[in-house]
Amino acid sequence: DTGVSQNPRHKITKRGQNVTFRCDPISEHNRLYWYRQTLGQGPEFLTYFQNEAQLEKSRLLSDRFSAERPKGSFSTLEIQRTEQGDSAMYLCASRENRILSTDTQYFGPGTRLTVL
Amino acid sequence: QQPVQSPQAVILREGEDAVINCSSSKALYSVHWYRQKHGEAPIFLMILLKGGEQKGHDKISASFNEKKQQSSLYLTASQLSYSGTYFCGTHSQGSNYKLTFGKGTLLTVNP
C-alpha cells in the first residue's frame, strides 16, 4: 500500500473555469476527508465521507464546490467557476473505519490549485 | 474553534531542544501532531488522548493536559531533519473525527 494519492499534483486554471481533483485513499479506509490549506495556515476541514455517504460539509464549502465518493473508494472534488480566492492546496486524508480516537488520519500529497 | 499554537516560529542549532504548545478553548478527545515540509503532505507524528497521556517517539515526545486542554510537543537534541512546520490537530466530541488545526509552528534547525 503506497498511501493516499492525489491527482493532479498541480493545477493552473483561469478564473471561471471548472476543475476536478481526485483522491485515492488507503485501501480499506472507509473514512475520507478533504481539507484546504492556504499559505501560512493549517489545513481547514471541507468535507467528510464515510463510505459513499457525505456526512458533513463545512461552511467553507460554497455551492460552487461539490464532492463525491460514488463507490466508497476514490473521491473527487469539483470546483465550478473558479475564483482567485480558491487558490490553495487541497489535501485529502483517510482513516480506518473504527470508532477510536487513536486512529490517525493519513494525508495525501495534495493538489496545488492556482487560479489566474 | 481553531487551537492556538506557540511559538509561531523557532530557530535552533542542531542538538538544541524545543517545545511547541497547542491550546484549545474546547473540550478535546485527542490531539494529533503532524510535521509538514514545504510543498509536502503533513506527516503524522503522534496522537495524545485525554487523560494526560504522554507519548514518545525517538527524541520527540508530547503531553496532553486534559484539564487545561493543552498539549505540548517536545523535541530534544534536534536534528536537521526536524525542520518543518508543526501542526496540532484537535478532535472534539461529535466531530466525525475531523481535525481542527492550528496555524502551525515553523521550526528551523541549522547546523
Coordinates of N, CA and C in Angstrom, one line a residue:
Chain A
D1 N 0.8 -1.2 0.0 CA 0.0 0.0 0.0 C 0.9 1.2 0.0
T2 N 0.6 2.1 -0.9 CA 1.5 3.3 -1.1 C 0.9 4.5 -0.4
G3 N -0.1 4.4 0.3 CA -0.6 5.6 1.0 C -1.7 6.3 0.2
V4 N -2.1 7.5 0.6 CA -3.1 8.3 0.0 C -2.5 8.9 -1.3
S5 N -3.1 8.8 -2.4 CA -2.6 9.5 -3.6 C -3.6 10.5 -4.1
Q6 N -3.1 11.6 -4.7 CA -4.0 12.7 -5.2 C -3.5 13.1 -6.6
N7 N -4.4 13.4 -7.4 CA -4.1 13.8 -8.8 C -5.1 14.9 -9.2
P8 N -4.6 15.9 -10.0 CA -3.2 16.1 -10.3 C -2.4 16.7 -9.1
R9 N -1.2 16.8 -9.2 CA -0.4 17.4 -8.1 C -0.5 18.9 -8.2
H10 N -0.5 19.4 -9.4 CA -0.6 20.9 -9.6 C -1.7 21.1 -10.7
K11 N -2.4 22.2 -10.5 CA -3.4 22.6 -11.5 C -3.4 24.1 -11.6
I12 N -3.2 24.6 -12.8 CA -3.3 26.1 -13.0 C -4.5 26.3 -14.0
T13 N -5.3 27.2 -13.6 CA -6.5 27.4 -14.4 C -6.9 28.9 -14.4
K14 N -7.7 29.3 -15.4 CA -8.1 30.6 -15.5 C -9.4 30.8 -14.7
R15 N -9.6 32.0 -14.1 CA -10.8 32.3 -13.4 C -12.0 32.0 -14.2
G16 N -13.0 31.3 -13.6 CA -14.2 31.0 -14.3 C -14.3 29.6 -14.8
Q17 N -13.1 28.9 -14.9 CA -13.1 27.5 -15.3 C -13.4 26.6 -14.2
N18 N -13.8 25.3 -14.6 CA -14.1 24.3 -13.6 C -12.9 23.4 -13.5
V19 N -12.7 22.9 -12.3 CA -11.6 22.0 -12.1 C -12.1 20.8 -11.2
T20 N -11.4 19.7 -11.4 CA -11.8 18.5 -10.6 C -10.5 17.8 -10.1
F21 N -10.5 17.4 -8.9 CA -9.4 16.7 -8.3 C -9.8 15.3 -7.8
R22 N -8.8 14.4 -7.8 CA -9.1 13.1 -7.4 C -8.3 12.7 -6.2
C23 N -8.9 11.9 -5.3 CA -8.2 11.3 -4.2 C -8.4 9.8 -4.1
D24 N -7.3 9.1 -4.0 CA -7.4 7.6 -3.8 C -6.9 7.3 -2.4
P25 N -7.8 6.9 -1.5 CA -7.4 6.7 -0.1 C -6.6 5.4 0.1
I26 N -6.2 5.2 1.3 CA -5.5 3.9 1.6 C -6.6 2.8 1.5
S27 N -6.2 1.7 1.0 CA -7.2 0.6 0.8 C -7.9 0.3 2.1
E28 N -9.2 0.1 2.1 CA -10.0 -0.3 3.2 C -10.2 0.8 4.3
H29 N -9.7 2.0 3.9 CA -10.0 3.1 4.8 C -11.4 3.7 4.4
N30 N -12.4 3.5 5.3 CA -13.7 3.9 4.9 C -14.0 5.4 5.1
R31 N -13.2 6.0 5.9 CA -13.4 7.4 6.1 C -12.5 8.3 5.3
L32 N -13.0 9.3 4.7 CA -12.2 10.2 3.8 C -12.6 11.6 4.1
Y33 N -11.5 12.5 4.1 CA -11.7 13.9 4.4 C -11.0 14.7 3.4
W34 N -11.6 15.9 3.1 CA -11.0 16.9 2.3 C -10.7 18.1 3.1
Y35 N -9.5 18.6 3.0 CA -9.1 19.9 3.7 C -8.5 20.8 2.6
R36 N -8.5 22.1 3.0 CA -7.9 23.1 2.2 C -6.9 23.8 3.0
Q37 N -5.7 24.1 2.4 CA -4.7 24.8 3.1 C -4.1 25.9 2.3
T38 N -4.2 27.1 2.9 CA -3.6 28.3 2.3 C -2.3 28.6 3.0
L39 N -1.5 29.5 2.3 CA -0.1 29.8 2.8 C -0.2 30.3 4.2
G40 N 0.7 29.7 5.0 CA 0.8 30.1 6.4 C -0.3 29.7 7.4
Q41 N -1.2 28.8 6.9 CA -2.3 28.3 7.7 C -2.2 26.8 7.8
G42 N -2.9 26.3 8.8 CA -3.1 24.9 8.9 C -4.2 24.4 8.0
P43 N -4.3 23.1 7.7 CA -5.4 22.6 6.9 C -6.8 22.9 7.6
E44 N -7.7 23.3 6.7 CA -9.1 23.6 7.2 C -10.0 22.5 6.6
F45 N -10.9 22.0 7.4 CA -11.8 20.9 7.0 C -12.8 21.4 6.0
L46 N -13.0 20.6 5.0 CA -14.0 21.0 4.0 C -15.2 20.0 4.0
T47 N -14.9 18.7 3.9 CA -16.0 17.7 3.9 C -15.5 16.3 4.3
Y48 N -16.5 15.5 4.7 CA -16.1 14.2 5.2 C -17.1 13.1 4.6
F49 N -16.5 12.0 4.2 CA -17.3 10.8 3.7 C -17.0 9.6 4.6
Q50 N -18.1 8.9 4.9 CA -18.0 7.6 5.4 C -18.5 6.6 4.4
N51 N -17.7 5.8 3.8 CA -18.1 5.0 2.6 C -18.5 6.0 1.5
E52 N -19.6 5.8 0.9 CA -20.1 6.7 -0.1 C -20.9 7.9 0.4
A53 N -21.2 7.9 1.6 CA -22.1 8.9 2.2 C -21.3 10.2 2.7
Q54 N -21.7 11.3 2.2 CA -21.1 12.6 2.6 C -21.8 13.0 3.9
L55 N -21.2 12.9 5.0 CA -21.8 13.1 6.3 C -21.7 14.5 6.8
E56 N -20.7 15.2 6.4 CA -20.5 16.6 6.9 C -19.9 17.5 5.9
K57 N -20.3 18.7 5.9 CA -19.7 19.7 5.0 C -19.5 21.0 5.8
S58 N -18.3 21.6 5.5 CA -18.0 22.8 6.2 C -18.7 24.0 5.5
R59 N -18.9 25.1 6.3 CA -19.5 26.3 5.7 C -18.5 26.9 4.7
L60 N -17.3 26.4 4.7 CA -16.3 26.9 3.7 C -16.7 26.4 2.3
L61 N -17.4 25.3 2.3 CA -17.7 24.6 1.0 C -19.0 25.3 0.4
S62 N -18.7 26.3 -0.4 CA -19.8 27.0 -1.1 C -20.4 26.2 -2.1
D63 N -21.5 26.7 -2.7 CA -22.3 25.9 -3.7 C -21.5 25.7 -5.0
R64 N -20.4 26.3 -5.1 CA -19.5 26.1 -6.3 C -18.7 24.8 -6.1
F65 N -18.6 24.3 -4.9 CA -17.9 23.1 -4.6 C -18.8 21.9 -4.5
S66 N -18.3 20.8 -5.0 CA -19.1 19.6 -4.8 C -18.1 18.4 -4.7
A67 N -18.4 17.5 -3.9 CA -17.5 16.3 -3.7 C -18.4 15.1 -3.8
E68 N -17.7 14.0 -4.3 CA -18.4 12.7 -4.4 C -17.5 11.6 -4.0
R69 N -18.1 10.5 -3.7 CA -17.3 9.3 -3.4 C -18.3 8.1 -3.9
P70 N -18.5 8.0 -5.1 CA -19.6 7.2 -5.7 C -19.5 5.7 -5.2
K71 N -18.4 5.1 -5.1 CA -18.4 3.7 -4.8 C -17.7 3.5 -3.5
G72 N -17.5 4.5 -2.7 CA -16.9 4.3 -1.4 C -15.4 4.1 -1.5
S73 N -14.8 4.4 -2.6 CA -13.4 4.2 -2.7 C -12.7 5.6 -3.0
F74 N -12.5 5.9 -4.3 CA -11.9 7.2 -4.6 C -12.9 8.3 -4.4
S75 N -12.4 9.5 -4.3 CA -13.3 10.7 -4.2 C -12.9 11.7 -5.2
T76 N -13.8 12.6 -5.6 CA -13.5 13.7 -6.4 C -14.0 15.0 -5.8
L77 N -13.3 16.0 -6.0 CA -13.7 17.4 -5.5 C -13.7 18.3 -6.7
E78 N -14.9 18.8 -7.0 CA -15.0 19.7 -8.2 C -15.3 21.1 -7.7
I79 N -14.6 22.1 -8.4 CA -14.9 23.5 -8.1 C -15.3 24.1 -9.4
Q80 N -16.5 24.7 -9.4 CA -17.1 25.3 -10.6 C -16.8 26.8 -10.5
R81 N -16.7 27.4 -11.7 CA -16.5 28.8 -11.8 C -15.4 29.3 -10.8
T82 N -14.2 28.8 -11.0 CA -13.2 29.1 -10.0 C -12.9 30.6 -9.9
E83 N -12.5 31.0 -8.7 CA -12.2 32.3 -8.3 C -10.8 32.3 -7.8
Q84 N -10.1 33.5 -7.8 CA -8.7 33.6 -7.4 C -8.6 33.2 -5.9
G85 N -9.6 33.4 -5.1 CA -9.6 33.0 -3.7 C -9.6 31.5 -3.5
D86 N -9.9 30.8 -4.6 CA -9.9 29.3 -4.5 C -8.4 28.8 -4.5
S87 N -7.5 29.6 -4.9 CA -6.1 29.2 -4.9 C -5.6 28.7 -3.6
A88 N -5.2 27.4 -3.5 CA -4.8 26.8 -2.3 C -4.3 25.4 -2.5
M89 N -3.8 24.8 -1.5 CA -3.5 23.3 -1.5 C -4.7 22.6 -1.0
Y90 N -5.2 21.6 -1.8 CA -6.3 20.8 -1.4 C -5.8 19.4 -1.0
L91 N -6.0 19.1 0.2 CA -5.5 17.9 0.8 C -6.6 16.9 1.1
C92 N -6.3 15.6 0.8 CA -7.2 14.6 1.1 C -6.6 13.7 2.2
A93 N -7.4 13.2 3.1 CA -6.9 12.3 4.2 C -7.8 11.1 4.3
S94 N -7.3 10.0 4.7 CA -8.2 8.9 5.0 C -7.9 8.2 6.4
R95 N -8.8 7.5 6.8 CA -8.8 7.0 8.2 C -9.5 5.6 8.2
E96 N -9.0 4.7 9.1 CA -9.7 3.5 9.3 C -11.1 3.7 9.8
N97 N -12.0 2.7 9.5 CA -13.4 2.8 9.9 C -13.6 2.2 11.3
R98 N -12.9 2.8 12.3 CA -13.1 2.3 13.7 C -13.4 3.6 14.5
I99 N -14.2 3.3 15.6 CA -14.6 4.5 16.4 C -13.6 4.7 17.5
L100 N -12.4 4.8 17.2 CA -11.3 5.0 18.2 C -10.6 6.3 18.0
S101 N -10.5 7.1 19.0 CA -9.8 8.4 18.9 C -8.3 8.2 18.5
T102 N -7.8 7.0 18.7 CA -6.4 6.7 18.5 C -6.1 6.6 17.0
D103 N -7.1 6.4 16.2 CA -6.8 6.3 14.8 C -6.5 7.6 14.1
T104 N -5.4 7.5 13.4 CA -4.9 8.8 12.8 C -5.4 9.0 11.4
Q105 N -5.4 10.2 10.9 CA -5.7 10.5 9.5 C -4.3 10.5 8.7
Y106 N -4.3 9.9 7.6 CA -3.1 9.9 6.8 C -3.4 10.8 5.6
F107 N -2.5 11.8 5.3 CA -2.7 12.7 4.3 C -2.0 12.3 3.0
G108 N -2.7 12.8 1.9 CA -2.1 12.6 0.6 C -1.2 13.8 0.3
P109 N -0.5 13.9 -0.8 CA 0.5 14.9 -1.1 C -0.2 16.3 -1.5
G110 N -1.5 16.2 -1.8 CA -2.2 17.4 -2.1 C -2.2 17.8 -3.5
T111 N -3.2 18.6 -3.9 CA -3.2 19.2 -5.2 C -3.2 20.7 -5.0
R112 N -2.1 21.3 -5.6 CA -2.0 22.8 -5.5 C -2.7 23.4 -6.7
L113 N -3.7 24.2 -6.3 CA -4.5 24.9 -7.4 C -4.1 26.4 -7.4
T114 N -3.8 26.9 -8.6 CA -3.6 28.3 -8.8 C -4.6 28.8 -9.8
V115 N -5.3 29.8 -9.4 CA -6.4 30.4 -10.3 C -5.8 31.8 -10.8
L116 N -5.7 31.9 -12.1 CA -5.1 33.1 -12.6 C -6.2 34.2 -12.9
Chain B
Q1 N -13.5 25.9 17.1 CA -12.6 27.0 17.1 C -11.2 26.5 17.0
Q2 N -10.4 27.2 16.3 CA -9.0 26.8 16.0 C -8.1 26.8 17.2
P3 N -7.3 25.8 17.4 CA -6.4 25.8 18.5 C -5.3 26.8 18.3
V4 N -4.7 27.3 19.4 CA -3.7 28.3 19.3 C -2.3 27.7 19.5
Q5 N -1.4 27.9 18.6 CA -0.1 27.3 18.7 C 0.9 28.4 19.1
S6 N 1.9 28.0 19.9 CA 3.0 28.9 20.2 C 4.3 28.1 20.4
P7 N 5.4 28.7 20.0 CA 5.6 30.0 19.3 C 5.2 29.8 17.9
Q8 N 5.2 30.9 17.1 CA 4.9 30.9 15.7 C 6.0 30.4 14.9
A9 N 7.2 30.7 15.4 CA 8.4 30.2 14.8 C 9.6 30.1 15.8
V10 N 10.5 29.1 15.5 CA 11.6 29.0 16.4 C 12.8 28.5 15.5
I11 N 14.0 29.0 15.9 CA 15.2 28.7 15.2 C 16.1 28.0 16.2
L12 N 16.6 26.9 15.8 CA 17.5 26.1 16.7 C 18.8 25.8 16.0
R13 N 19.8 25.5 16.8 CA 21.0 24.9 16.2 C 20.9 23.4 16.5
E14 N 21.5 22.6 15.6 CA 21.4 21.2 15.8 C 21.8 20.8 17.2
G15 N 21.0 19.9 17.8 CA 21.3 19.4 19.1 C 20.6 20.1 20.2
E16 N 20.0 21.3 19.9 CA 19.2 22.0 20.9 C 17.8 21.5 21.0
D17 N 17.1 21.9 22.1 CA 15.8 21.4 22.4 C 14.7 22.5 22.1
A18 N 13.5 22.0 21.9 CA 12.4 23.0 21.6 C 11.1 22.4 22.2
V19 N 10.2 23.3 22.5 CA 8.9 22.9 23.0 C 7.9 23.7 22.2
I20 N 6.9 23.1 21.6 CA 5.8 23.7 20.9 C 4.5 23.4 21.6
N21 N 3.7 24.5 21.8 CA 2.5 24.4 22.6 C 1.3 24.5 21.8
C22 N 0.2 23.9 22.2 CA -1.1 23.9 21.5 C -2.2 24.0 22.5
S23 N -3.0 25.0 22.4 CA -4.0 25.3 23.4 C -5.4 25.4 22.7
S24 N -6.4 24.8 23.3 CA -7.8 24.9 22.8 C -8.7 25.4 23.8
S25 N -9.8 26.0 23.3 CA -10.9 26.5 24.2 C -12.0 25.5 24.3
K26 N -11.9 24.4 23.5 CA -12.9 23.4 23.5 C -12.4 22.2 24.3
A27 N -13.4 21.4 24.8 CA -13.1 20.1 25.4 C -12.6 19.2 24.3
L28 N -11.5 18.5 24.5 CA -10.9 17.7 23.5 C -10.9 16.2 23.8
Y29 N -11.0 15.4 22.8 CA -10.9 13.9 23.0 C -9.4 13.6 22.7
S30 N -8.8 14.2 21.7 CA -7.4 13.9 21.4 C -6.8 15.0 20.7
V31 N -5.5 15.0 20.7 CA -4.6 15.9 20.0 C -3.7 15.2 19.1
H32 N -3.6 15.6 17.8 CA -2.8 14.9 16.8 C -1.7 15.9 16.4
W33 N -0.5 15.4 16.4 CA 0.7 16.2 15.9 C 1.2 15.8 14.6
Y34 N 1.4 16.8 13.7 CA 1.9 16.5 12.3 C 3.1 17.4 12.1
R35 N 3.9 17.0 11.2 CA 5.0 17.8 10.7 C 4.9 17.9 9.2
Q36 N 5.0 19.1 8.6 CA 4.9 19.3 7.2 C 6.1 20.1 6.7
K37 N 6.7 19.5 5.7 CA 7.8 20.2 5.0 C 7.2 20.9 3.8
H38 N 7.9 21.9 3.3 CA 7.3 22.8 2.3 C 6.9 22.0 1.0
G39 N 5.7 22.2 0.6 CA 5.2 21.5 -0.6 C 4.9 20.0 -0.4
E40 N 4.9 19.5 0.8 CA 4.7 18.1 1.0 C 3.4 17.9 1.9
A41 N 3.0 16.7 2.0 CA 1.8 16.3 2.9 C 2.2 16.4 4.3
P42 N 1.3 16.7 5.2 CA 1.5 16.6 6.6 C 1.8 15.2 7.0
I43 N 2.9 14.9 7.8 CA 3.2 13.6 8.2 C 2.9 13.4 9.7
F44 N 2.2 12.4 10.0 CA 1.7 12.1 11.3 C 2.9 11.8 12.2
L45 N 2.9 12.4 13.4 CA 3.9 12.2 14.4 C 3.3 11.3 15.6
M46 N 2.3 11.8 16.2 CA 1.7 11.0 17.3 C 0.3 11.6 17.7
I47 N -0.4 10.8 18.5 CA -1.7 11.1 19.0 C -1.6 11.1 20.5
L48 N -2.3 12.1 21.1 CA -2.4 12.2 22.6 C -3.9 12.1 22.9
L49 N -4.2 11.2 23.9 CA -5.6 11.1 24.3 C -5.8 11.8 25.6
K50 N -7.1 12.2 25.8 CA -7.4 12.8 27.1 C -7.0 11.8 28.2
G51 N -6.6 12.4 29.3 CA -6.1 11.5 30.4 C -4.7 11.9 30.8
G52 N -4.1 12.9 30.1 CA -2.8 13.4 30.5 C -1.7 12.4 30.0
E53 N -2.0 11.7 29.0 CA -1.1 10.7 28.5 C 0.2 11.4 27.9
Q54 N 1.3 10.8 28.1 CA 2.5 11.3 27.4 C 3.1 10.2 26.6
K55 N 3.4 10.6 25.3 CA 3.9 9.6 24.4 C 5.3 10.0 23.9
G56 N 6.0 9.1 23.4 CA 7.3 9.4 22.9 C 7.6 8.7 21.6
H57 N 8.4 9.3 20.8 CA 8.7 8.7 19.5 C 10.2 9.2 19.2
D58 N 11.1 8.3 19.5 CA 12.5 8.6 19.3 C 12.8 9.8 20.2
K59 N 13.2 10.9 19.7 CA 13.6 12.1 20.5 C 12.5 13.1 20.5
I60 N 11.3 12.7 20.1 CA 10.1 13.6 20.1 C 9.1 13.0 21.0
S61 N 8.6 13.8 21.9 CA 7.6 13.3 22.8 C 6.5 14.4 23.0
A62 N 5.4 14.1 23.6 CA 4.3 15.0 23.7 C 3.5 14.7 24.9
S63 N 2.8 15.7 25.4 CA 1.9 15.5 26.6 C 0.6 16.2 26.3
F64 N -0.4 15.8 27.1 CA -1.7 16.4 26.9 C -2.3 16.6 28.3
N65 N -2.5 17.9 28.6 CA -3.2 18.2 29.9 C -4.6 18.4 29.7
E66 N -5.4 17.4 30.0 CA -6.9 17.5 29.8 C -7.6 18.6 30.5
K67 N -7.1 18.9 31.7 CA -7.8 20.0 32.4 C -7.6 21.3 31.8
K68 N -6.5 21.5 31.2 CA -6.2 22.8 30.6 C -6.4 22.8 29.1
Q69 N -6.8 21.7 28.6 CA -6.9 21.5 27.1 C -5.7 22.0 26.4
Q70 N -4.6 21.6 26.9 CA -3.3 22.0 26.3 C -2.4 20.8 26.0
S71 N -1.7 20.9 24.9 CA -0.7 19.8 24.6 C 0.6 20.5 24.2
S72 N 1.7 19.8 24.5 CA 3.0 20.3 24.2 C 3.8 19.2 23.5
L73 N 4.5 19.6 22.5 CA 5.4 18.7 21.8 C 6.8 19.1 22.1
Y74 N 7.6 18.1 22.5 CA 9.0 18.3 23.0 C 9.9 17.6 22.0
L75 N 10.8 18.4 21.5 CA 11.9 17.9 20.5 C 13.2 18.1 21.2
T76 N 13.9 17.0 21.5 CA 15.2 17.0 22.1 C 16.3 16.7 21.2
A77 N 17.4 17.3 21.4 CA 18.6 17.0 20.6 C 18.2 17.1 19.1
S78 N 17.7 18.3 18.7 CA 17.1 18.4 17.4 C 18.1 18.0 16.3
Q79 N 17.6 17.5 15.2 CA 18.3 17.1 14.0 C 17.9 18.0 12.9
L80 N 18.7 18.1 11.9 CA 18.4 18.9 10.7 C 17.1 18.5 10.1
S81 N 16.8 17.2 10.2 CA 15.6 16.6 9.6 C 14.3 17.1 10.3
Y82 N 14.5 17.6 11.5 CA 13.3 18.1 12.2 C 12.7 19.4 11.7
S83 N 13.4 20.0 10.8 CA 12.9 21.3 10.3 C 11.6 21.1 9.5
G84 N 10.7 22.0 9.7 CA 9.4 22.0 9.0 C 8.4 22.7 9.9
T85 N 7.2 22.7 9.4 CA 6.1 23.3 10.2 C 5.3 22.3 11.0
Y86 N 5.2 22.5 12.2 CA 4.5 21.5 13.1 C 3.1 22.0 13.4
F87 N 2.1 21.1 13.2 CA 0.7 21.5 13.4 C 0.1 20.6 14.4
C88 N -0.7 21.1 15.3 CA -1.5 20.3 16.2 C -2.9 20.3 15.6
G89 N -3.5 19.1 15.6 CA -4.9 19.0 15.1 C -5.7 18.4 16.3
T90 N -6.8 19.1 16.6 CA -7.6 18.7 17.7 C -8.9 18.0 17.3
H91 N -9.3 17.1 18.1 CA -10.5 16.3 17.8 C -11.5 16.5 19.0
S92 N -12.7 17.0 18.7 CA -13.6 17.3 19.8 C -14.8 16.3 19.7
Q93 N -15.6 16.3 20.7 CA -16.8 15.4 20.7 C -17.7 15.6 19.5
G94 N -18.2 14.5 18.9 CA -19.2 14.6 17.9 C -18.7 15.2 16.6
S95 N -17.4 15.2 16.4 CA -16.9 15.9 15.2 C -16.6 15.0 14.0
N96 N -17.1 13.8 14.0 CA -16.8 12.9 12.9 C -15.3 12.7 12.7
Y97 N -14.6 12.9 13.8 CA -13.2 12.7 13.8 C -12.4 13.7 12.9
K98 N -13.1 14.7 12.5 CA -12.4 15.7 11.7 C -11.5 16.4 12.6
L99 N -10.4 16.9 12.1 CA -9.4 17.6 12.9 C -9.4 19.1 12.6
T100 N -9.3 19.9 13.7 CA -9.2 21.3 13.6 C -7.7 21.7 13.9
F101 N -7.1 22.3 12.9 CA -5.6 22.6 13.0 C -5.3 24.0 13.5
G102 N -4.2 24.1 14.2 CA -3.7 25.4 14.5 C -3.0 26.0 13.3
K103 N -2.4 27.2 13.4 CA -1.8 27.8 12.3 C -0.3 27.3 12.1
G104 N 0.1 26.5 13.0 CA 1.5 25.9 12.8 C 2.6 26.7 13.5
T105 N 3.7 25.9 13.7 CA 4.9 26.5 14.2 C 6.0 26.1 13.3
L106 N 6.7 27.1 12.7 CA 7.8 26.9 11.8 C 9.1 26.6 12.6
L107 N 9.6 25.5 12.5 CA 10.8 25.1 13.2 C 12.0 25.0 12.2
T108 N 13.0 25.7 12.4 CA 14.2 25.7 11.6 C 15.4 25.2 12.4
V109 N 16.0 24.2 12.0 CA 17.2 23.7 12.6 C 18.4 23.9 11.7
N110 N 19.3 24.7 12.2 CA 20.6 25.0 11.5 C 21.7 24.2 12.0
P111 N 22.7 23.9 11.1 CA 23.9 23.2 11.5 C 24.7 23.9 12.6

